[in-house]
Amino acid sequence: MTLARQVDALRSGEQDLPALGEAMHAAMTRLYPICRSITGDGVRATLDVLAESLDLERRSVPSGTQAFDWTVTDEWNVRDAYIADRQGRRVVDFQRHNLHLVSYSAPVRATMTLSELRPHLHTLPDRPDWIPYRTTYYNRDWGFCLPDRLLRSMDEGPYEVVVDTTIAPGELTYGEFVLPGDSTDEVLISAHVCHPSLANDNLSGIAVATQLACALRSLESRRYTYRFLFAPGTIGSITWLSRNADVLPRLRHGLVLTGLGGPGRLVYKRTRRGERSIDRAAAHVVARRGGEVRGYSPYGYDERQFNAIGFDLPVGRLSRTPHGEYPEYHTSADDLSFVAPAEVAESYLAVLEIIDVLENDRRYENLSPHGEPQLGKRGIYPTTGGKSASDAVMAMLWVLAYADGSTSLLDTAAVAGVDFAGLRAAAGTLEAAGLLAPLP
Ligand code: ZN
């Protein structure tokens, strides 16, 4: 099976896209309960699950390792954490929801009144039933997150406060999966793996990247080599960059995948330079799907590390509504119900269409350039009418009209205002009929 065939089958409904959405949602459901952070058991447990479907190479980098301007932090792990009232009832309990504990909280055992405890409690007064997500990676502190409604029901106490965590030398862990292609030139697909029980940010990116890796692995051939990176945000990508100087010159295209569920439309964020091949491919696909294309900004996810001037890599970002622009972001409301299988499925197909452009965009030479070739005598002009037939004919005419050896299929799609995949299919038909020759 070729990638083009996979894309066409999913687009036509011949292959079951909704079932793929359900499968990706099931993968997210499995990963959801794990308490991830930038280091620790949760990252390893997540990579273990991914390793069931991919030959993932797990890399470990010791705490204290220098990575450019950053140092790999001590490893954080949680045994338990709670706030209990005088009757011993756990009012706030990490075992019920891992967002209750501020990530990287230092160990504490104390008896405290509510007033003493209050500076360590985080709520969202305008969303009184949601638990916020807070971290304190680089500042030694501790805290709990809870619904504001629960905080307002608590009396002065005193309370038993237990944060049974360890912060100690260990390792930073990330996973890599490489699929060789005809060329050693690479496409980087990156998803962060450092968020606890949050579905859209970041399980949707992990699920789509994993599904993509499985799909590309099943191909008989690939133009590019594909490298999948599952690393903790910021420190993980910077550490990876610091250890892969030999890989970086081969990176031709890249995508950060995150926030691929939720009701919003697709949003592509361009690379810093803004007009790289990945920008043109992704902008085409996302715009055709009614999505939005945005310019670069030095904030967001790991695209800001890959695009940093010292690397200047062509890595864009695909999401649906970006971080911070939906109220559920970084709260307990970013749960499995926020991320519908159909939304993740559409995001997946968009990523596949972008890869289709990277793999199959090329220039062609029209072998019958003196007037319109007679398609009917070659059996490729449909004898019955109908909308899709005429679209297919139009696609062939567009390809022939611009197969001048210097205009690529994607260029032609832009001129014609039509879909790349349709032109790619038409080019295949014309090539088989001997009317078109691909150029190297
Ligand atoms: Zn986040």
Short mmCIF file of C-alpha atoms and ligand atoms in Angstrom, two decimals:
data_model
loop_
_atom_site.label_atom_id
_atom_site.label_comp_id
_atom_site.label_asym_id
_atom_site.label_seq_id
_atom_site.Cartn_x
_atom_site.Cartn_y
_atom_site.Cartn_z
CA MET A 1 0.00 0.00 0.00
CA THR A 2 1.28 3.45 -0.83
CA LEU A 3 0.73 6.58 1.25
CA ALA A 4 -1.29 8.08 -1.60
CA ARG A 5 -3.56 5.03 -1.54
CA GLN A 6 -4.03 5.34 2.25
CA VAL A 7 -4.92 9.02 1.98
CA ASP A 8 -7.36 8.41 -0.86
CA ALA A 9 -8.99 5.47 0.96
CA LEU A 10 -9.50 7.52 4.14
CA ARG A 11 -10.82 10.50 2.21
CA SER A 12 -13.27 8.42 0.21
CA GLY A 13 -14.53 6.49 3.23
CA GLU A 14 -13.27 3.23 1.76
CA GLN A 15 -11.09 2.96 4.86
CA ASP A 16 -12.86 3.62 8.16
CA LEU A 17 -11.65 6.99 9.48
CA PRO A 18 -14.14 7.08 12.41
CA ALA A 19 -12.78 3.71 13.59
CA LEU A 20 -9.27 5.19 13.57
CA GLY A 21 -10.60 8.08 15.69
CA GLU A 22 -12.04 5.58 18.18
CA ALA A 23 -8.74 3.69 18.29
CA MET A 24 -6.76 6.86 18.98
CA HIS A 25 -9.26 7.83 21.69
CA ALA A 26 -8.85 4.39 23.25
CA ALA A 27 -5.06 4.90 23.26
CA MET A 28 -5.58 8.23 25.04
CA THR A 29 -7.92 6.59 27.55
CA ARG A 30 -5.18 4.11 28.42
CA LEU A 31 -2.58 6.86 28.95
CA TYR A 32 -4.87 9.34 30.71
CA PRO A 33 -4.51 8.10 34.35
CA ILE A 34 -0.70 8.15 34.30
CA CYS A 35 0.91 10.94 36.36
CA ARG A 36 3.47 12.32 33.92
CA SER A 37 5.90 15.16 34.52
CA ILE A 38 9.14 16.26 32.86
CA THR A 39 10.93 13.31 34.50
CA GLY A 40 10.01 10.25 36.52
CA ASP A 41 8.02 7.03 36.45
CA GLY A 42 5.08 8.58 34.56
CA VAL A 43 7.18 9.35 31.47
CA ARG A 44 8.69 5.86 31.53
CA ALA A 45 5.25 4.25 31.95
CA THR A 46 3.97 6.29 29.00
CA LEU A 47 6.91 5.26 26.80
CA ASP A 48 6.32 1.63 27.87
CA VAL A 49 2.78 1.82 26.50
CA LEU A 50 3.98 3.38 23.23
CA ALA A 51 6.66 0.68 22.96
CA GLU A 52 3.89 -1.93 22.68
CA SER A 53 3.08 -0.63 19.19
CA LEU A 54 6.40 0.94 18.13
CA ASP A 55 10.04 -0.18 18.38
CA LEU A 56 10.71 2.84 20.52
CA GLU A 57 14.31 3.56 21.50
CA ARG A 58 14.24 4.84 25.06
CA ARG A 59 17.00 7.33 25.89
CA SER A 60 18.02 8.23 29.43
CA VAL A 61 20.00 11.33 30.31
CA PRO A 62 21.31 11.63 33.89
CA SER A 63 20.17 14.50 36.12
CA GLY A 64 22.75 17.27 36.13
CA THR A 65 23.62 16.85 32.44
CA GLN A 66 24.15 20.18 30.73
CA ALA A 67 22.10 20.87 27.58
CA PHE A 68 23.02 24.25 26.14
CA ASP A 69 21.75 26.81 28.70
CA TRP A 70 19.76 24.19 30.65
CA THR A 71 20.59 21.47 33.16
CA VAL A 72 18.64 18.22 33.36
CA THR A 73 16.68 18.43 36.63
CA ASP A 74 16.52 15.93 39.42
CA GLU A 75 13.86 13.30 38.91
CA TRP A 76 10.46 13.71 40.55
CA ASN A 77 8.26 10.85 41.73
CA VAL A 78 5.07 10.68 43.81
CA ARG A 79 3.98 8.00 46.23
CA ASP A 80 1.01 9.85 47.69
CA ALA A 81 -0.29 13.31 48.51
CA TYR A 82 -3.37 14.53 50.33
CA ILE A 83 -4.98 17.03 52.67
CA ALA A 84 -7.00 15.28 55.40
CA ASP A 85 -9.43 16.80 57.90
CA ARG A 86 -9.54 16.10 61.68
CA GLN A 87 -11.59 12.95 61.05
CA GLY A 88 -8.86 11.65 58.72
CA ARG A 89 -11.02 12.09 55.61
CA ARG A 90 -9.00 13.04 52.55
CA VAL A 91 -10.49 16.35 51.43
CA VAL A 92 -7.99 16.68 48.58
CA ASP A 93 -6.46 13.43 47.32
CA PHE A 94 -3.83 12.89 44.63
CA GLN A 95 -5.11 9.31 44.27
CA ARG A 96 -8.44 10.66 42.99
CA HIS A 97 -6.94 13.05 40.41
CA ASN A 98 -3.26 13.66 39.77
CA LEU A 99 -3.90 17.32 38.93
CA HIS A 100 -4.57 17.85 42.67
CA LEU A 101 -0.81 17.94 43.30
CA VAL A 102 1.34 20.73 41.86
CA SER A 103 3.85 18.96 39.62
CA TYR A 104 7.34 18.80 41.19
CA SER A 105 5.96 19.50 44.68
CA ALA A 106 8.66 18.98 47.31
CA PRO A 107 7.93 16.61 50.22
CA VAL A 108 5.93 17.95 53.20
CA ARG A 109 4.39 16.45 56.33
CA ALA A 110 2.67 19.03 58.51
CA THR A 111 -0.45 19.97 60.42
CA MET A 112 -1.74 23.31 59.23
CA THR A 113 -4.76 25.54 59.55
CA LEU A 114 -6.55 26.60 56.38
CA SER A 115 -4.98 30.07 56.68
CA GLU A 116 -1.50 28.54 56.79
CA LEU A 117 -2.35 26.19 53.94
CA ARG A 118 -4.01 28.82 51.78
CA PRO A 119 -0.82 30.17 50.03
CA HIS A 120 -0.24 26.64 48.74
CA LEU A 121 -3.74 26.16 47.30
CA HIS A 122 -4.65 26.96 43.69
CA THR A 123 -8.20 27.26 42.36
CA LEU A 124 -10.08 28.79 39.44
CA PRO A 125 -12.76 31.04 40.99
CA ASP A 126 -14.46 31.62 37.63
CA ARG A 127 -14.60 27.84 36.94
CA PRO A 128 -15.47 26.62 40.45
CA ASP A 129 -15.76 22.91 39.58
CA TRP A 130 -12.49 22.54 37.67
CA ILE A 131 -9.05 21.65 39.03
CA PRO A 132 -6.25 23.80 37.58
CA TYR A 133 -2.92 22.34 36.38
CA ARG A 134 0.13 23.93 38.00
CA THR A 135 3.84 23.10 38.01
CA THR A 136 6.88 24.22 39.96
CA TYR A 137 9.69 22.53 38.01
CA TYR A 138 12.48 24.98 38.61
CA ASN A 139 11.47 26.56 41.94
CA ARG A 140 11.45 24.22 44.96
CA ASP A 141 7.94 24.57 46.43
CA TRP A 142 4.78 22.52 46.94
CA GLY A 143 1.07 22.99 46.49
CA PHE A 144 -2.36 21.54 45.82
CA CYS A 145 -4.91 22.35 43.15
CA LEU A 146 -8.60 21.95 43.82
CA PRO A 147 -12.04 23.13 42.72
CA ASP A 148 -12.83 26.56 44.12
CA ARG A 149 -16.19 25.22 45.33
CA LEU A 150 -14.36 22.67 47.48
CA LEU A 151 -12.02 25.31 48.92
CA ARG A 152 -15.00 27.47 49.90
CA SER A 153 -16.54 24.51 51.78
CA MET A 154 -13.42 23.94 53.92
CA ASP A 155 -13.35 25.15 57.54
CA GLU A 156 -10.29 26.51 59.34
CA GLY A 157 -9.03 23.03 60.20
CA PRO A 158 -6.41 22.08 61.26
CA TYR A 159 -5.53 19.68 58.42
CA GLU A 160 -2.97 16.95 57.98
CA VAL A 161 -0.91 17.81 54.92
CA VAL A 162 1.13 15.07 53.26
CA VAL A 163 3.21 15.38 50.11
CA ASP A 164 5.06 12.08 49.85
CA THR A 165 7.32 12.77 46.89
CA THR A 166 10.98 12.41 46.02
CA ILE A 167 13.15 14.84 44.11
CA ALA A 168 16.49 13.15 43.62
CA PRO A 169 19.19 12.48 41.03
CA GLY A 170 17.82 10.17 38.36
CA GLU A 171 17.26 10.65 34.66
CA LEU A 172 15.35 12.48 31.99
CA THR A 173 13.72 10.02 29.62
CA TYR A 174 12.54 10.36 26.05
CA GLY A 175 11.58 8.00 23.25
CA GLU A 176 12.62 7.98 19.63
CA PHE A 177 11.36 5.92 16.70
CA VAL A 178 13.08 6.14 13.32
CA LEU A 179 11.67 4.77 10.05
CA PRO A 180 14.27 4.72 7.28
CA GLY A 181 13.33 6.03 3.85
CA ASP A 182 14.85 6.12 0.35
CA SER A 183 16.60 9.32 1.39
CA THR A 184 18.53 9.99 4.59
CA ASP A 185 16.83 13.40 4.62
CA GLU A 186 14.49 13.41 7.58
CA VAL A 187 11.03 14.50 8.67
CA LEU A 188 10.75 15.12 12.42
CA ILE A 189 7.43 14.49 14.17
CA SER A 190 7.47 15.63 17.80
CA ALA A 191 4.94 15.31 20.63
CA HIS A 192 5.55 16.24 24.26
CA VAL A 193 4.94 13.63 26.96
CA CYS A 194 5.14 15.63 30.21
CA HIS A 195 1.53 16.43 31.12
CA PRO A 196 -0.42 14.38 33.69
CA SER A 197 -4.15 13.65 33.27
CA LEU A 198 -4.83 16.15 30.48
CA ALA A 199 -6.29 14.76 27.27
CA ASN A 200 -5.97 17.36 24.54
CA ASP A 201 -2.69 18.76 25.85
CA ASN A 202 -0.83 16.35 25.44
CA LEU A 203 -2.38 12.93 24.81
CA SER A 204 -3.97 13.88 21.48
CA GLY A 205 -0.55 14.67 20.01
CA ILE A 206 0.90 11.40 21.31
CA ALA A 207 -2.02 9.38 19.90
CA VAL A 208 -1.88 10.99 16.45
CA ALA A 209 1.91 10.70 16.25
CA THR A 210 1.75 7.02 17.22
CA GLN A 211 -0.97 6.28 14.66
CA LEU A 212 1.05 8.13 12.01
CA ALA A 213 4.15 6.11 12.85
CA CYS A 214 2.19 2.87 12.44
CA ALA A 215 0.75 4.03 9.11
CA LEU A 216 4.12 5.09 7.70
CA ARG A 217 5.74 1.89 8.94
CA SER A 218 3.24 -0.13 6.88
CA LEU A 219 4.30 1.52 3.60
CA GLU A 220 6.38 -0.42 1.12
CA SER A 221 8.60 2.61 0.60
CA ARG A 222 9.08 6.14 1.89
CA ARG A 223 10.75 9.09 0.21
CA TYR A 224 12.03 10.45 3.53
CA THR A 225 13.33 9.00 6.76
CA TYR A 226 10.87 9.71 9.59
CA ARG A 227 11.96 10.41 13.14
CA PHE A 228 9.34 10.43 15.89
CA LEU A 229 10.30 12.14 19.13
CA PHE A 230 8.31 11.68 22.34
CA ALA A 231 10.02 13.95 24.85
CA PRO A 232 9.12 16.15 27.82
CA GLY A 233 8.43 19.76 26.82
CA THR A 234 11.29 22.28 26.67
CA ILE A 235 13.98 20.44 28.67
CA GLY A 236 13.32 17.26 26.68
CA SER A 237 13.57 18.84 23.24
CA ILE A 238 16.57 20.98 24.22
CA THR A 239 18.30 17.87 25.58
CA TRP A 240 17.50 15.98 22.37
CA LEU A 241 18.87 18.88 20.30
CA SER A 242 22.06 18.91 22.37
CA ARG A 243 22.69 15.21 21.66
CA ASN A 244 21.82 15.06 17.96
CA ALA A 245 24.06 17.57 16.24
CA ASP A 246 24.72 14.97 13.52
CA VAL A 247 20.99 14.56 12.78
CA LEU A 248 20.08 18.24 12.56
CA PRO A 249 21.62 18.91 9.10
CA ARG A 250 19.46 16.10 7.67
CA LEU A 251 16.16 17.50 8.99
CA ARG A 252 14.24 18.80 5.98
CA HIS A 253 10.76 19.15 7.47
CA GLY A 254 9.16 18.88 10.87
CA LEU A 255 5.88 19.10 12.74
CA VAL A 256 5.08 19.52 16.41
CA LEU A 257 1.77 17.77 17.09
CA THR A 258 -0.29 18.92 20.06
CA GLY A 259 -3.84 19.86 21.00
CA LEU A 260 -5.35 17.93 18.09
CA GLY A 261 -8.78 17.45 19.69
CA GLY A 262 -11.47 19.81 20.87
CA PRO A 263 -14.18 21.51 18.84
CA GLY A 264 -12.04 24.25 17.27
CA ARG A 265 -10.79 24.28 13.71
CA LEU A 266 -7.30 23.21 12.65
CA VAL A 267 -4.57 25.80 13.21
CA TYR A 268 -1.13 25.60 11.60
CA LYS A 269 1.67 27.72 13.05
CA ARG A 270 4.40 28.51 10.55
CA THR A 271 8.13 28.09 11.06
CA ARG A 272 10.17 31.15 12.01
CA ARG A 273 11.17 31.75 8.40
CA GLY A 274 7.56 31.20 7.38
CA GLU A 275 8.01 29.89 3.81
CA ARG A 276 9.65 26.53 4.21
CA SER A 277 8.33 23.48 2.35
CA ILE A 278 6.51 22.29 5.48
CA ASP A 279 4.80 25.69 5.67
CA ARG A 280 3.59 25.46 2.09
CA ALA A 281 2.41 21.86 2.52
CA ALA A 282 0.64 22.41 5.83
CA ALA A 283 -0.86 25.77 4.83
CA HIS A 284 -2.37 24.15 1.74
CA VAL A 285 -3.93 21.24 3.66
CA VAL A 286 -5.15 23.30 6.61
CA ALA A 287 -6.64 26.06 4.45
CA ARG A 288 -8.44 23.47 2.27
CA ARG A 289 -9.95 22.09 5.49
CA GLY A 290 -11.25 25.50 6.58
CA GLY A 291 -8.52 25.90 9.18
CA GLU A 292 -6.34 28.84 10.05
CA VAL A 293 -2.67 29.48 9.24
CA ARG A 294 -0.72 31.69 11.63
CA GLY A 295 2.70 33.25 11.61
CA TYR A 296 5.50 32.20 13.93
CA SER A 297 5.74 33.42 17.52
CA PRO A 298 8.46 32.50 20.02
CA TYR A 299 5.96 31.09 22.51
CA GLY A 300 4.10 27.79 22.54
CA TYR A 301 5.44 24.25 22.45
CA ASP A 302 8.73 22.74 21.31
CA GLU A 303 8.61 24.44 17.90
CA ARG A 304 10.23 27.37 19.69
CA GLN A 305 13.27 25.23 20.51
CA PHE A 306 13.57 23.72 17.01
CA ASN A 307 13.18 27.15 15.38
CA ALA A 308 15.66 28.87 17.73
CA ILE A 309 18.32 30.71 15.71
CA GLY A 310 21.06 28.29 16.78
CA PHE A 311 19.18 25.45 15.02
CA ASP A 312 16.84 27.25 12.58
CA LEU A 313 15.01 24.01 11.79
CA PRO A 314 11.96 23.95 9.50
CA VAL A 315 9.49 22.74 12.14
CA GLY A 316 5.90 24.02 12.19
CA ARG A 317 3.09 23.14 14.58
CA LEU A 318 -0.30 21.61 13.97
CA SER A 319 -3.08 21.83 16.54
CA ARG A 320 -6.73 22.66 16.72
CA THR A 321 -7.55 25.67 18.97
CA PRO A 322 -4.10 26.52 20.37
CA HIS A 323 -3.07 26.50 24.03
CA GLY A 324 -4.54 29.20 26.22
CA GLU A 325 -7.37 29.96 23.77
CA TYR A 326 -9.94 27.50 25.17
CA PRO A 327 -11.15 27.62 28.78
CA GLU A 328 -10.52 23.90 29.39
CA TYR A 329 -6.78 24.38 28.68
CA HIS A 330 -4.59 23.24 31.61
CA THR A 331 -7.58 22.26 33.76
CA SER A 332 -9.34 19.04 34.72
CA ALA A 333 -11.95 19.89 32.05
CA ASP A 334 -9.36 18.94 29.41
CA ASP A 335 -10.44 15.36 29.93
CA LEU A 336 -11.34 12.48 27.63
CA SER A 337 -14.81 13.89 26.99
CA PHE A 338 -13.32 17.16 25.70
CA VAL A 339 -11.55 15.30 22.92
CA ALA A 340 -13.97 13.66 20.48
CA PRO A 341 -12.74 10.75 18.34
CA ALA A 342 -13.98 12.48 15.17
CA GLU A 343 -11.88 15.59 15.93
CA VAL A 344 -8.72 13.57 16.49
CA ALA A 345 -9.49 11.58 13.34
CA GLU A 346 -9.76 14.72 11.22
CA SER A 347 -6.47 15.99 12.67
CA TYR A 348 -4.84 12.68 11.85
CA LEU A 349 -6.05 12.78 8.25
CA ALA A 350 -4.77 16.37 7.94
CA VAL A 351 -1.32 15.26 9.13
CA LEU A 352 -1.41 12.37 6.65
CA GLU A 353 -2.34 14.79 3.84
CA ILE A 354 0.59 17.04 4.78
CA ILE A 355 2.94 14.04 4.65
CA ASP A 356 1.36 13.12 1.29
CA VAL A 357 2.45 16.53 -0.03
CA LEU A 358 5.99 16.10 1.36
CA GLU A 359 6.26 12.60 -0.12
CA ASN A 360 4.56 13.14 -3.46
CA ASP A 361 4.98 16.75 -4.52
CA ARG A 362 7.16 16.80 -7.61
CA ARG A 363 7.58 18.33 -11.03
CA TYR A 364 6.45 16.56 -14.17
CA GLU A 365 7.08 16.82 -17.87
CA ASN A 366 4.05 16.73 -20.17
CA LEU A 367 4.97 14.16 -22.84
CA SER A 368 2.21 15.30 -25.22
CA PRO A 369 2.49 19.07 -24.97
CA HIS A 370 1.17 20.03 -28.41
CA GLY A 371 -2.44 20.69 -27.56
CA GLU A 372 -4.66 18.71 -25.26
CA PRO A 373 -3.92 15.00 -25.54
CA GLN A 374 -6.87 12.80 -26.41
CA LEU A 375 -7.77 11.28 -23.06
CA GLY A 376 -10.71 9.27 -24.44
CA LYS A 377 -8.62 7.03 -26.68
CA ARG A 378 -6.49 6.16 -23.66
CA GLY A 379 -9.56 5.20 -21.66
CA ILE A 380 -9.08 7.88 -19.00
CA TYR A 381 -11.85 10.24 -20.09
CA PRO A 382 -14.99 9.04 -18.28
CA THR A 383 -17.79 8.23 -20.67
CA THR A 384 -20.41 8.82 -18.00
CA GLY A 385 -20.80 12.27 -16.51
CA GLY A 386 -21.22 13.30 -12.90
CA LYS A 387 -19.55 15.73 -10.59
CA SER A 388 -16.67 13.61 -9.36
CA ALA A 389 -15.85 12.51 -12.89
CA SER A 390 -15.56 16.06 -14.12
CA ASP A 391 -13.44 16.96 -11.08
CA ALA A 392 -11.11 14.11 -12.02
CA VAL A 393 -10.94 15.31 -15.63
CA MET A 394 -10.31 18.89 -14.52
CA ALA A 395 -7.52 17.67 -12.26
CA MET A 396 -5.88 15.92 -15.24
CA LEU A 397 -6.22 19.06 -17.38
CA TRP A 398 -4.65 21.21 -14.66
CA VAL A 399 -1.74 18.80 -14.27
CA LEU A 400 -1.14 18.68 -18.04
CA ALA A 401 -1.39 22.46 -18.32
CA TYR A 402 1.35 23.05 -15.75
CA ALA A 403 3.59 20.01 -16.27
CA ASP A 404 6.23 22.28 -17.77
CA GLY A 405 9.08 20.82 -15.77
CA SER A 406 9.34 23.76 -13.40
CA THR A 407 5.92 23.93 -11.73
CA SER A 408 5.31 21.38 -8.98
CA LEU A 409 2.00 19.71 -8.21
CA LEU A 410 1.63 21.86 -5.09
CA ASP A 411 2.30 25.00 -7.16
CA THR A 412 -0.36 23.80 -9.60
CA ALA A 413 -2.81 23.16 -6.74
CA ALA A 414 -2.30 26.76 -5.62
CA VAL A 415 -2.87 28.15 -9.13
CA ALA A 416 -5.91 25.95 -9.72
CA GLY A 417 -7.38 26.43 -6.25
CA VAL A 418 -7.86 22.69 -5.91
CA ASP A 419 -6.74 19.93 -3.63
CA PHE A 420 -3.20 18.55 -3.86
CA ALA A 421 -4.43 14.98 -3.39
CA GLY A 422 -6.73 15.28 -6.41
CA LEU A 423 -3.87 16.50 -8.63
CA ARG A 424 -1.57 13.81 -7.27
CA ALA A 425 -4.14 11.15 -8.20
CA ALA A 426 -4.57 12.72 -11.66
CA ALA A 427 -0.80 12.75 -12.18
CA GLY A 428 -0.73 9.05 -11.36
CA THR A 429 -3.40 8.33 -13.97
CA LEU A 430 -1.59 10.41 -16.61
CA GLU A 431 1.76 8.81 -15.83
CA ALA A 432 0.24 5.33 -16.20
CA ALA A 433 -1.22 6.44 -19.56
CA GLY A 434 2.22 7.52 -20.76
CA LEU A 435 1.33 11.21 -20.93
CA LEU A 436 3.45 12.40 -18.05
CA ALA A 437 6.96 11.75 -16.74
CA PRO A 438 8.13 12.61 -13.24
CA LEU A 439 11.31 14.67 -13.02
CA PRO A 440 13.97 13.82 -10.41
ZN ZN B 1 0.58 22.31 28.33
#
